[in-house]
Coordinates of C-alpha atoms in Angstrom, one line a residue:
Chain A
X1 CA 3.6 -1.9 -18.8
X2 CA 1.7 1.2 -20.0
X3 CA 1.9 -0.3 -23.5
X4 CA 0.2 -3.5 -22.2
X5 CA -2.5 -1.4 -20.6
X6 CA -3.0 0.6 -23.8
X7 CA -3.4 -2.6 -25.9
X8 CA -6.0 -4.1 -23.6
X9 CA -7.8 -0.7 -23.4
X10 CA -7.8 -0.6 -27.2
X11 CA -9.5 -4.1 -27.3
X12 CA -12.1 -3.0 -24.8
X13 CA -12.7 0.2 -26.8
X14 CA -13.3 -1.9 -29.9
X15 CA -15.8 -4.1 -28.0
X16 CA -17.5 -0.9 -26.6
X17 CA -17.7 0.5 -30.1
X18 CA -19.3 -2.6 -31.5
X19 CA -21.8 -2.7 -28.6
X20 CA -22.5 1.0 -29.0
X21 CA -23.2 0.7 -32.8
X22 CA -25.6 -2.3 -32.2
X23 CA -27.4 -0.3 -29.5
X24 CA -27.7 2.8 -31.8
X25 CA -29.2 0.7 -34.5
X26 CA -31.7 -0.8 -32.1
X27 CA -32.6 2.6 -30.7
X28 CA -32.9 4.3 -34.1
X29 CA -36.0 2.1 -34.8
X30 CA -37.9 3.7 -32.0
X31 CA -39.1 7.2 -32.6
X32 CA -37.8 9.9 -30.3
X33 CA -40.5 11.9 -28.4
X34 CA -40.3 15.7 -29.1
X35 CA -38.5 17.4 -26.2
X36 CA -40.5 20.0 -24.3
X37 CA -39.0 23.5 -24.6
X38 CA -39.0 23.9 -20.8
X39 CA -37.0 20.7 -20.4
X40 CA -34.5 22.0 -23.1
X41 CA -34.1 25.3 -21.2
X42 CA -33.6 23.5 -17.9
X43 CA -30.9 21.3 -19.5
X44 CA -29.2 24.3 -20.9
X45 CA -29.2 26.1 -17.5
X46 CA -27.9 22.9 -15.8
X47 CA -25.0 22.7 -18.3
X48 CA -24.3 26.4 -17.8
X49 CA -24.2 25.9 -14.0
X50 CA -21.9 22.9 -14.3
X51 CA -19.5 24.9 -16.5
X52 CA -19.6 27.8 -14.0
X53 CA -18.9 25.3 -11.2
X54 CA -15.8 24.0 -12.9
X55 CA -14.7 27.6 -13.7
X56 CA -15.1 28.7 -10.1
X57 CA -13.0 25.7 -8.9
X58 CA -10.4 26.3 -11.6
X59 CA -10.0 30.0 -10.7
X60 CA -9.9 29.1 -7.0
X61 CA -7.0 26.8 -7.5
X62 CA -5.3 29.2 -10.0
X63 CA -5.5 32.2 -7.6
X64 CA -4.9 30.3 -4.3
X65 CA -1.2 31.0 -4.2
X66 CA -1.4 34.7 -5.3
X67 CA -4.5 35.8 -3.4
X68 CA -3.9 33.4 -0.5
X69 CA -6.0 30.6 1.0
X70 CA -8.4 32.9 3.0
X71 CA -9.4 35.4 0.2
X72 CA -9.7 32.7 -2.5
X73 CA -11.6 30.4 -0.2
X74 CA -14.1 33.1 0.7
X75 CA -14.8 33.9 -2.9
X76 CA -15.1 30.2 -3.8
X77 CA -17.5 29.5 -0.9
X78 CA -19.8 32.4 -1.9
X79 CA -19.8 31.4 -5.6
X80 CA -20.3 27.7 -5.0
X81 CA -23.1 28.2 -2.4
X82 CA -24.9 30.5 -4.8
X83 CA -24.6 28.0 -7.6
X84 CA -26.1 25.3 -5.4
X85 CA -29.0 27.4 -4.2
X86 CA -32.3 25.9 -5.5
X87 CA -34.8 28.1 -7.2
X88 CA -37.2 27.6 -4.2
X89 CA -34.9 29.3 -1.8
X90 CA -35.0 33.0 -1.3
X91 CA -31.5 34.2 -2.4
X92 CA -31.6 37.4 -0.4
X93 CA -32.3 35.7 2.8
X94 CA -29.6 33.1 2.3
X95 CA -26.9 35.6 1.4
X96 CA -26.0 36.8 5.0
X97 CA -25.4 33.2 6.2
X98 CA -23.4 32.3 3.1
X99 CA -21.2 35.4 3.4
X100 CA -20.7 34.9 7.2
X101 CA -19.6 31.2 6.7
X102 CA -17.5 32.2 3.7
X103 CA -15.6 34.8 5.7
X104 CA -15.3 33.2 9.1
X105 CA -14.6 29.6 8.2
X106 CA -11.4 30.1 6.0
X107 CA -9.9 32.3 8.7
X108 CA -10.6 29.8 11.4
X109 CA -9.3 26.9 9.3
X110 CA -6.2 28.9 8.4
X111 CA -5.4 29.7 12.0
X112 CA -6.1 26.2 13.2
X113 CA -3.9 24.5 10.6
X114 CA -1.1 27.1 11.1
X115 CA -1.0 27.4 14.9
X116 CA -2.3 24.0 16.0
X117 CA -1.4 21.5 13.3
X118 CA 1.7 23.5 12.0
X119 CA 0.5 23.1 8.4
X120 CA 1.1 26.4 6.5
X121 CA -1.6 27.1 3.9
X122 CA -0.9 29.8 1.3
X123 CA -1.0 33.1 3.1
X124 CA -1.1 35.4 0.1
X125 CA 0.2 38.9 0.0
X126 CA -1.3 40.0 3.4
X127 CA -1.8 37.2 5.9
X128 CA 1.9 36.1 6.2
X129 CA 2.8 39.6 7.5
X130 CA -0.2 39.8 9.9
X131 CA 0.0 36.4 11.5
Chain B
X1 CA -0.6 -15.5 28.3
X2 CA -3.0 -14.5 31.2
X3 CA -0.1 -13.3 33.2
X4 CA 1.1 -11.2 30.2
X5 CA -2.4 -9.7 29.9
X6 CA -2.3 -8.8 33.6
X7 CA 1.0 -7.0 33.1
X8 CA -0.3 -5.1 30.1
X9 CA -3.6 -4.2 31.8
X10 CA -1.7 -2.8 34.8
X11 CA 0.5 -0.7 32.5
X12 CA -2.3 0.8 30.4
X13 CA -5.4 0.9 32.7
X14 CA -4.4 4.2 34.4
X15 CA -6.6 7.3 34.4
X16 CA -4.0 9.0 32.1
X17 CA -3.8 6.0 29.8
X18 CA -7.6 5.8 29.4
X19 CA -7.8 9.6 28.8
X20 CA -5.2 9.3 26.1
X21 CA -7.0 6.5 24.4
X22 CA -10.3 8.4 24.6
X23 CA -8.9 11.6 23.1
X24 CA -7.0 9.6 20.4
X25 CA -10.2 7.8 19.4
X26 CA -12.2 11.1 19.2
X27 CA -9.5 12.9 17.2
X28 CA -9.2 9.8 14.9
X29 CA -12.9 9.7 14.3
X30 CA -13.0 13.4 13.4
X31 CA -10.0 13.1 11.0
X32 CA -11.5 10.0 9.5
X33 CA -14.9 11.6 9.0
X34 CA -13.7 14.7 7.3
X35 CA -12.9 13.9 3.6
X36 CA -9.4 14.9 2.8
X37 CA -8.1 14.2 6.3
X38 CA -7.3 10.6 7.3
X39 CA -5.9 8.3 10.0
X40 CA -2.4 8.8 8.4
X41 CA -2.7 12.6 8.8
X42 CA -3.9 12.3 12.4
X43 CA -1.0 10.0 13.3
X44 CA 1.6 12.3 11.5
X45 CA 0.3 15.3 13.4
X46 CA 0.2 13.6 16.8
X47 CA 3.5 11.7 16.5
X48 CA 5.5 14.7 18.0
X49 CA 3.1 14.6 21.0
X50 CA 4.4 11.1 21.9
X51 CA 8.0 12.3 22.4
X52 CA 7.3 13.2 26.0
X53 CA 5.0 10.3 26.7
X54 CA 6.0 6.8 27.9
X55 CA 6.3 4.1 25.3
X56 CA 3.0 2.5 26.3
X57 CA 1.0 5.8 26.4
X58 CA 2.5 6.9 23.2
X59 CA 1.7 3.7 21.3
X60 CA -1.8 3.7 22.9
X61 CA -2.4 7.2 21.4
X62 CA -1.2 6.2 18.0
X63 CA -3.3 3.0 18.0
X64 CA -6.5 4.8 19.0
X65 CA -6.0 7.4 16.3
X66 CA -5.6 4.5 13.8
X67 CA -8.8 2.8 15.0
X68 CA -10.9 6.0 15.2
X69 CA -9.5 7.2 11.8
X70 CA -10.4 4.0 9.9
X71 CA -13.8 3.8 11.5
X72 CA -14.7 7.5 11.1
X73 CA -14.6 7.4 7.3
X74 CA -18.1 5.8 7.3
X75 CA -19.8 8.9 8.5
X76 CA -19.2 11.1 5.4
X77 CA -19.3 8.0 3.1
X78 CA -22.9 7.3 4.2
X79 CA -24.2 10.9 4.7
X80 CA -22.6 12.6 1.7
X81 CA -21.3 9.9 -0.7
X82 CA -17.8 11.2 -0.2
X83 CA -15.6 8.7 1.6
X84 CA -13.8 10.1 4.5
X85 CA -10.8 7.8 3.9
X86 CA -9.9 5.5 1.0
X87 CA -10.9 2.6 3.2
X88 CA -14.6 3.7 3.1
X89 CA -15.0 3.8 -0.7
X90 CA -17.2 0.7 -0.9
X91 CA -19.3 2.0 2.0
X92 CA -20.6 4.8 -0.2
X93 CA -22.1 2.4 -2.7
X94 CA -24.9 1.3 -0.4
X95 CA -24.5 3.8 2.5
X96 CA -25.5 6.8 0.5
X97 CA -28.5 5.2 -1.2
X98 CA -29.8 4.2 2.2
X99 CA -29.5 7.8 3.3
X100 CA -31.5 8.9 0.3
X101 CA -34.2 6.4 1.3
X102 CA -34.3 8.0 4.8
X103 CA -32.4 5.1 6.4
X104 CA -29.2 7.1 7.1
X105 CA -29.3 6.3 10.8
X106 CA -29.7 2.6 10.2
X107 CA -26.8 2.7 7.7
X108 CA -24.6 4.5 10.3
X109 CA -25.6 2.2 13.1
X110 CA -24.9 -1.0 11.2
X111 CA -21.7 0.4 9.8
X112 CA -20.5 1.3 13.4
X113 CA -21.5 -2.2 14.7
X114 CA -19.7 -3.9 11.7
X115 CA -16.6 -1.7 12.3
X116 CA -16.6 -2.8 16.0
X117 CA -16.9 -6.5 15.1
X118 CA -14.2 -6.2 12.5
X119 CA -11.7 -4.6 14.9
X120 CA -12.4 -7.0 17.8
X121 CA -12.1 -10.0 15.4
X122 CA -8.8 -8.9 14.1
X123 CA -7.5 -8.2 17.6
X124 CA -8.3 -11.7 18.6
X125 CA -6.5 -13.0 15.5
X126 CA -3.6 -10.8 16.3
X127 CA -3.3 -12.0 19.9
X128 CA -3.7 -15.7 19.1
X129 CA -1.9 -16.0 15.8
X130 CA 0.6 -13.1 15.4
X131 CA 3.9 -15.1 15.1
X132 CA 2.5 -18.0 13.0
X133 CA 0.6 -15.7 10.6
X134 CA 3.7 -13.5 10.2
X135 CA 5.7 -16.6 9.2
X136 CA 3.1 -17.3 6.4
X137 CA 3.2 -13.6 5.3
X138 CA 7.0 -13.7 5.0
X139 CA 6.7 -16.4 2.4
X140 CA 4.9 -14.0 0.0
X141 CA 7.4 -13.0 -2.6
X142 CA 7.1 -11.2 -6.0
X143 CA 5.3 -14.2 -7.7
X144 CA 2.7 -14.4 -4.9
X145 CA 2.1 -10.7 -4.7
X146 CA 1.6 -10.6 -8.5
X147 CA -0.9 -13.4 -8.2
X148 CA -2.8 -11.5 -5.5
X149 CA -2.7 -8.3 -7.6
X150 CA -4.1 -10.3 -10.6
X151 CA -6.9 -11.7 -8.5
X152 CA -7.7 -8.2 -7.2
X153 CA -7.8 -6.8 -10.7
X154 CA -10.3 -9.4 -11.7
X155 CA -12.6 -7.8 -9.2
X156 CA -13.0 -5.0 -11.8
X157 CA -15.1 -7.3 -13.8
X158 CA -17.4 -7.8 -10.9
X159 CA -17.6 -4.1 -10.1
X160 CA -18.8 -3.3 -13.7
X161 CA -22.0 -5.1 -14.0
X162 CA -23.8 -2.9 -16.6
X163 CA -20.9 -3.0 -19.1
X164 CA -17.8 -5.1 -18.5
X165 CA -15.9 -3.3 -21.2
X166 CA -16.6 0.1 -19.6
X167 CA -15.5 -1.2 -16.3
X168 CA -12.3 -2.6 -17.7
X169 CA -11.6 0.7 -19.5
X170 CA -12.1 2.5 -16.2
X171 CA -9.8 0.1 -14.3
X172 CA -7.1 0.3 -16.9
X173 CA -7.3 4.1 -16.9
X174 CA -6.7 3.9 -13.2
X175 CA -3.6 1.7 -13.8
X176 CA -2.4 4.1 -16.5
X177 CA -2.7 7.1 -14.3
X178 CA -0.8 5.2 -11.6
X179 CA 2.2 4.8 -14.0
X180 CA 2.8 8.6 -14.0
X181 CA 6.0 9.4 -12.2
X182 CA 9.1 7.4 -11.5
X183 CA 9.2 3.8 -12.7
X184 CA 9.2 1.7 -9.4
X185 CA 11.9 -0.7 -10.6
X186 CA 14.1 1.1 -13.2
X187 CA 13.5 4.7 -11.8
X188 CA 12.9 6.2 -15.2
X189 CA 10.5 9.1 -15.6
X190 CA 7.2 8.3 -17.2
X191 CA 4.6 10.8 -18.5
X192 CA 5.9 13.6 -16.2
X193 CA 5.6 16.1 -19.0
X194 CA 8.7 17.9 -17.7
X195 CA 6.9 18.9 -14.5
X196 CA 8.9 18.2 -11.4
X197 CA 5.9 17.7 -9.2
X198 CA 4.7 14.8 -11.4
X199 CA 7.9 12.8 -10.7
X200 CA 6.3 11.4 -7.6
X201 CA 3.1 10.6 -9.5
X202 CA -0.4 11.3 -8.3
X203 CA -1.2 10.7 -4.6
X204 CA -4.3 8.6 -3.8
X205 CA -5.9 11.2 -1.5
X206 CA -6.3 14.0 -4.1
X207 CA -7.4 11.5 -6.7
X208 CA -10.1 10.2 -4.3
X209 CA -11.1 13.7 -3.4
X210 CA -11.4 14.7 -7.0
X211 CA -13.2 11.6 -8.2
X212 CA -15.8 11.6 -5.4
X213 CA -16.0 15.1 -3.8
X214 CA -15.6 17.3 -6.8
X215 CA -17.7 15.0 -9.0
X216 CA -20.5 15.0 -6.3
X217 CA -20.4 18.8 -6.0
X218 CA -20.5 19.4 -9.7
X219 CA -23.3 16.9 -10.2
X220 CA -25.2 18.6 -7.4
X221 CA -24.7 22.0 -9.0
X222 CA -26.2 20.6 -12.2
X223 CA -29.3 19.4 -10.4
X224 CA -29.6 22.1 -7.7
X225 CA -31.6 24.7 -9.6
X226 CA -34.5 22.5 -10.3
X227 CA -34.4 20.7 -6.9
X228 CA -37.5 20.8 -4.9
X229 CA -36.6 20.0 -1.4
X230 CA -33.9 17.4 -1.9
X231 CA -31.2 19.8 -0.6
X232 CA -31.7 18.3 2.8
X233 CA -32.5 14.8 3.8
X234 CA -35.4 14.2 6.2
X235 CA -34.4 11.9 9.0
X236 CA -37.2 10.8 11.3
X237 CA -35.6 9.8 14.6
X238 CA -38.9 9.1 16.4
X239 CA -39.1 5.4 15.6
X240 CA -35.4 4.8 15.9
X241 CA -34.3 2.7 18.8
X242 CA -30.7 2.0 19.8
X243 CA -28.5 2.0 16.7
X244 CA -31.3 1.9 14.2
X245 CA -31.3 -1.8 13.3
X246 CA -32.8 -4.9 15.0
X247 CA -30.9 -7.8 16.5
X248 CA -32.5 -10.0 13.9
X249 CA -31.1 -7.9 11.1
X250 CA -27.6 -8.0 12.7
X251 CA -27.8 -11.8 13.3
X252 CA -28.8 -12.2 9.6
X253 CA -25.4 -10.6 8.7
X254 CA -23.3 -13.1 10.7
X255 CA -21.7 -14.9 7.8
X256 CA -21.2 -11.7 5.9
X257 CA -19.5 -10.2 9.0
X258 CA -17.3 -13.2 9.5
X259 CA -16.3 -13.6 5.9
X260 CA -15.5 -9.9 5.5
X261 CA -13.5 -9.8 8.7
X262 CA -11.4 -12.7 7.5
X263 CA -10.8 -11.0 4.2
X264 CA -9.9 -7.8 6.0
X265 CA -7.5 -9.7 8.3
X266 CA -5.8 -11.5 5.4
X267 CA -5.4 -8.3 3.3
X268 CA -4.1 -6.5 6.4
X269 CA -1.5 -9.1 7.1
X270 CA 0.0 -8.9 3.6
X271 CA 2.5 -6.0 3.6
X272 CA 1.8 -3.3 1.0
X273 CA -1.9 -3.9 0.7
X274 CA -4.3 -2.3 3.3
X275 CA -7.8 -1.2 4.2
X276 CA -8.2 0.7 0.9
X277 CA -8.2 -2.6 -0.9
X278 CA -9.9 -4.8 1.7
X279 CA -13.2 -2.9 1.7
X280 CA -13.6 -3.2 -2.0
X281 CA -12.7 -6.9 -2.1
X282 CA -15.0 -7.8 0.8
X283 CA -17.9 -5.9 -0.9
X284 CA -17.3 -7.7 -4.2
X285 CA -17.2 -11.1 -2.5
X286 CA -20.3 -10.3 -0.5
X287 CA -22.1 -9.3 -3.7
X288 CA -21.0 -12.5 -5.5
X289 CA -22.1 -14.7 -2.5
X290 CA -25.5 -13.0 -2.1
X291 CA -28.7 -14.5 -3.2
X292 CA -29.8 -11.1 -4.4
X293 CA -26.6 -9.5 -6.0
X294 CA -28.8 -7.1 -8.0
X295 CA -29.8 -5.3 -4.7
X296 CA -26.2 -4.3 -4.0
X297 CA -25.8 -0.6 -4.8
X298 CA -29.5 0.2 -4.2
X299 CA -29.1 0.7 -0.4
X300 CA -28.9 -2.6 1.6
X301 CA -27.1 -3.2 4.8
X302 CA -25.0 -6.2 3.4
X303 CA -22.8 -3.8 1.4
X304 CA -22.0 -1.6 4.4
X305 CA -21.4 -4.6 6.7
X306 CA -18.9 -6.1 4.3
X307 CA -17.0 -2.9 3.7
X308 CA -16.8 -1.7 7.3
X309 CA -16.0 -5.1 8.8
X310 CA -13.2 -5.6 6.3
X311 CA -11.6 -2.2 6.6
X312 CA -11.5 -2.4 10.4
X313 CA -10.3 -6.0 10.4
X314 CA -7.3 -4.8 8.4
X315 CA -6.2 -2.9 11.5
X316 CA -5.4 -6.0 13.5
X317 CA -4.1 -7.7 10.4
X318 CA -1.7 -4.9 9.6
X319 CA -0.4 -5.1 13.2
X320 CA 0.6 -8.7 12.7
X321 CA 3.7 -8.2 10.5
X322 CA 4.5 -5.0 12.4
X323 CA 4.8 -6.6 15.8
X324 CA 6.0 -10.1 14.9
X325 CA 8.5 -9.2 12.2
X326 CA 9.0 -5.4 12.3
X327 CA 7.6 -5.1 8.8
X328 CA 4.9 -2.4 8.4
X329 CA 1.7 -3.6 6.7
X330 CA 0.6 -0.2 5.3
X331 CA 1.5 3.5 5.6
X332 CA -0.2 3.8 9.0
X333 CA 1.8 0.9 10.5
X334 CA 4.9 2.4 8.9
X335 CA 4.3 5.5 11.1
X336 CA 3.6 3.3 14.1
X337 CA 7.0 1.6 13.4
X338 CA 8.4 5.1 13.4
X339 CA 6.8 5.7 16.8
X340 CA 8.4 2.5 18.2
X341 CA 11.8 3.4 16.8
X342 CA 11.6 6.9 18.4
X343 CA 11.3 5.1 21.8
X344 CA 14.3 3.0 21.1
X345 CA 12.1 -0.2 20.7
X346 CA 12.8 -2.7 17.9
X347 CA 9.8 -4.4 16.5
X348 CA 10.1 -8.1 15.7
X349 CA 10.1 -11.5 17.4
X350 CA 12.2 -10.3 20.3
X351 CA 9.5 -7.7 21.1
X352 CA 7.4 -10.5 22.5
X353 CA 10.2 -11.5 24.9
X354 CA 11.9 -8.2 25.9
X355 CA 8.8 -5.9 25.9
X356 CA 5.9 -8.1 26.9
X357 CA 4.2 -5.3 28.8
X358 CA 4.3 -3.1 25.7
X359 CA 2.9 -5.7 23.4
X360 CA 0.0 -6.7 25.7
X361 CA -0.7 -3.0 26.5
X362 CA -1.1 -2.5 22.7
X363 CA -3.6 -5.3 22.6
X364 CA -5.6 -4.0 25.5
X365 CA -5.4 -0.4 24.2
X366 CA -6.8 -1.7 20.9
X367 CA -9.7 -3.3 22.7
X368 CA -10.4 -0.2 24.8
X369 CA -10.2 2.1 21.7
X370 CA -12.7 -0.2 19.9
X371 CA -15.2 -0.1 22.7
X372 CA -14.8 3.7 23.0
X373 CA -15.2 4.0 19.2
X374 CA -18.5 2.1 19.4
X375 CA -19.8 4.3 22.3
X376 CA -18.6 7.6 20.8
X377 CA -20.2 6.8 17.4
X378 CA -23.3 5.4 19.0
X379 CA -24.0 8.5 21.1
X380 CA -22.9 10.6 18.1
X381 CA -25.6 9.1 15.9
X382 CA -28.1 11.8 16.9
X383 CA -25.5 14.5 16.1
X384 CA -24.8 12.9 12.7
X385 CA -28.5 13.0 12.0
X386 CA -28.6 16.7 12.7
X387 CA -25.8 17.1 10.1
X388 CA -28.2 15.7 7.5
X389 CA -30.7 18.4 8.2
X390 CA -28.1 21.1 7.2
X391 CA -28.9 22.3 3.6
X392 CA -26.4 21.0 1.1
X393 CA -25.7 24.4 -0.3
X394 CA -24.1 25.2 3.1
X395 CA -22.6 21.8 3.8
X396 CA -21.0 20.8 0.4
X397 CA -18.9 23.9 -0.2
X398 CA -17.5 23.6 3.4
X399 CA -16.7 19.9 2.9
X400 CA -15.0 20.8 -0.4
X401 CA -12.9 23.4 1.5
X402 CA -11.6 20.7 3.9
X403 CA -11.0 18.4 1.0
X404 CA -8.8 21.0 -0.6
X405 CA -6.9 21.5 2.7
X406 CA -6.4 17.8 3.0
X407 CA -5.2 17.5 -0.6
X408 CA -2.8 20.5 -0.1
X409 CA -1.5 19.0 3.1
X410 CA -0.3 15.8 1.5
X411 CA 3.0 17.5 0.2
X412 CA 2.3 21.2 1.0
X413 CA 2.2 21.6 -2.8
X414 CA -0.4 23.3 -5.0
X415 CA 0.1 20.5 -7.5
X416 CA -2.0 18.1 -5.4
X417 CA -4.9 20.7 -5.5
X418 CA -4.6 20.8 -9.3
X419 CA -4.8 17.0 -9.1
X420 CA -8.2 17.3 -7.3
X421 CA -9.5 19.5 -10.2
X422 CA -8.2 17.2 -12.9
X423 CA -9.7 14.0 -11.4
X424 CA -12.9 15.9 -10.6
X425 CA -13.3 16.5 -14.3
X426 CA -12.5 12.8 -14.9
X427 CA -15.1 11.7 -12.4
X428 CA -17.7 14.0 -13.9
X429 CA -17.0 12.6 -17.4
X430 CA -17.3 9.1 -16.0
X431 CA -20.7 9.9 -14.5
X432 CA -21.9 11.4 -17.8
X433 CA -20.7 8.4 -19.9
X434 CA -22.0 5.9 -17.3
X435 CA -18.5 4.6 -16.7
X436 CA -18.1 3.2 -13.1
X437 CA -15.5 5.0 -11.0
X438 CA -14.8 2.2 -8.6
X439 CA -12.7 0.1 -11.0
X440 CA -10.6 3.2 -11.6
X441 CA -9.8 3.4 -7.9
X442 CA -9.0 -0.3 -7.8
X443 CA -6.7 -0.1 -10.8
X444 CA -5.0 3.0 -9.4
X445 CA -4.2 1.2 -6.1
X446 CA -3.5 -2.3 -7.5
X447 CA -1.8 -1.4 -10.8
X448 CA 1.6 -0.4 -9.3
X449 CA 1.6 -3.5 -7.1
X450 CA 1.0 -5.7 -10.1
X451 CA 3.6 -4.0 -12.2
X452 CA 6.4 -3.9 -9.6
X453 CA 6.0 -7.5 -8.6
X454 CA 5.7 -8.7 -12.2
X455 CA 8.9 -7.0 -13.1
X456 CA 10.7 -8.1 -9.9
X457 CA 9.5 -11.7 -10.5
X458 CA 10.7 -11.6 -14.2
X459 CA 14.1 -10.3 -13.0
X460 CA 14.4 -13.1 -10.5
X461 CA 13.4 -15.7 -13.0
X462 CA 15.5 -14.1 -15.8
X463 CA 12.5 -13.4 -18.0
X464 CA 10.7 -16.7 -17.5
X465 CA 7.0 -16.9 -16.6
X466 CA 7.2 -20.5 -15.4
X467 CA 8.2 -19.7 -11.8
X468 CA 5.0 -17.7 -11.5
X469 CA 3.1 -21.0 -12.0
X470 CA 5.4 -23.0 -9.7
X471 CA 4.5 -21.3 -6.5
X472 CA 1.5 -23.0 -4.8
X473 CA 0.3 -19.8 -3.2
X474 CA 0.4 -18.0 -6.6
X475 CA -1.5 -20.9 -8.3
X476 CA -4.3 -20.6 -5.7
X477 CA -4.7 -16.9 -6.5
X478 CA -4.5 -17.4 -10.3
X479 CA -7.2 -20.1 -10.1
X480 CA -9.4 -17.8 -8.0
X481 CA -8.9 -15.1 -10.6
X482 CA -10.0 -17.3 -13.4
X483 CA -13.1 -18.5 -11.5
X484 CA -13.9 -14.8 -10.7
X485 CA -13.8 -13.7 -14.3
X486 CA -15.7 -16.8 -15.5
X487 CA -18.4 -16.3 -12.9
X488 CA -18.8 -12.6 -13.8
X489 CA -18.9 -13.3 -17.5
X490 CA -21.5 -16.1 -17.1
X491 CA -23.6 -14.0 -14.8
X492 CA -23.6 -11.1 -17.3
X493 CA -24.4 -13.5 -20.2
X494 CA -27.4 -14.9 -18.3
X495 CA -28.7 -11.4 -17.5
X496 CA -28.5 -10.3 -21.1
X497 CA -30.3 -13.4 -22.3
X498 CA -32.9 -13.5 -19.5

């Protein structure tokens, strides 16, 4: 069955390739407008932030078992919230709320899921001994 | 029948019974609304609570969790483009665009009303036709299920308007990822890479969370820096009356509601296929039947109505084989069957004779839960509107946290959390390459069904394809599949040459 899926996907890929080449030849005839340097800088920053976002999530999952759910989630929430802050928002004013949510929410979630729902999230090196 | 209703009403309409249904509906809605949690999770967690309850109260709790859970998915689907449950995937396609246009309340209101209609319609079908419909469903064998799967797969063509080849690639990738794990017929390992956790394959919940939630979060991170005020959505409640839509608008959706509810019922009755398929199917059929199919996906109520009516209608449909034959229609009804077994009750034809009070109590509990769901979500509209005013840089990371908890909770295994990350990357790649994600989900769900039934059918027919074309039910679905592909191809051809 996977072989059948692969063969059909190959056929679709050939169709897509032909369509793509035709579209490229059509687009090549129209001249590209020069890109503004501010737009270039903005795109670069956006790509950097996307890469950072993936890195934060990757590290969060990687360290979840060793650091525990609470610590890793706190760090993740602080990093992701800061990555999502628009340039129009005052970062210093937003930090106290971000840090408060990042510390309180994972602890509450951990306690709720452990004590009420009986679902044990990774406790890490400290929490399993305390609770 | 009236006497049986009287017996059922007497059994369930006690203060404790009503309170249990109310709590079950509220918890179900909350679990359905939070991405990563679902009706299945809610029922699994509350099943131990039913040990000490009577059979009637226990089943009433589980049923109300089911109804609340399926309906609750529309809240996050509409407000954040992250479906709360797999049964609300299609709701995101028009629900979120409506929120972006400032019509979030209208989207929620019409979704709630469509959910209510779908549930009540399917309950009526369940009450009137349970034994007869179950007799039809039992005739579905491997050949018929394969034909249904082929018809469902042709929906991929309709879901990929811009480029059919990209849509098919997406759908086939979904089918490919679904082959990871143990072969359903021969039990051989496929693409497990020597990792033990991969032997059970990828679970739908982490895949969904990754494709939608992670992709949405990463996309937002990419845009956030230069955003000027789009981190919150302004919702003007001053002109909103009732549920945000007019009676005329609702009446204009009557055929869409009816058709989608019928689709949901039929899909729900067939064991093995559930609300996660019915919402996509109903949406696609609504789009094909519409005079303005190009408006679907831009934020119109038709898409939401189709999706929500169908997914809630699957509830009553799924109860048909459960009660009449003792065969669960989907994972949730499998848990309900577990609940009945725990009480020493055997589901099947004798249930209607030996436990009439239980059967009719279940019907009445479903009606009461539907009404409570409507009231809770109606009065919750203003609360949901407040959620929209929360900045996304606070809301999205918190939603992501609950998504991770939900994904981890599937098997209490960190592998499912890695799955979220992997499919998040896949979803982001799809968005950059303009490849639609919806056919991927359809392929992921339907692929295993198609493969298992094709192989079972070939084993039964000793390698011959002829029996597939000798079943009248299968022929009907194959013809529908051909018509569906031909209509999509013709429609695309006309658009390109217009």
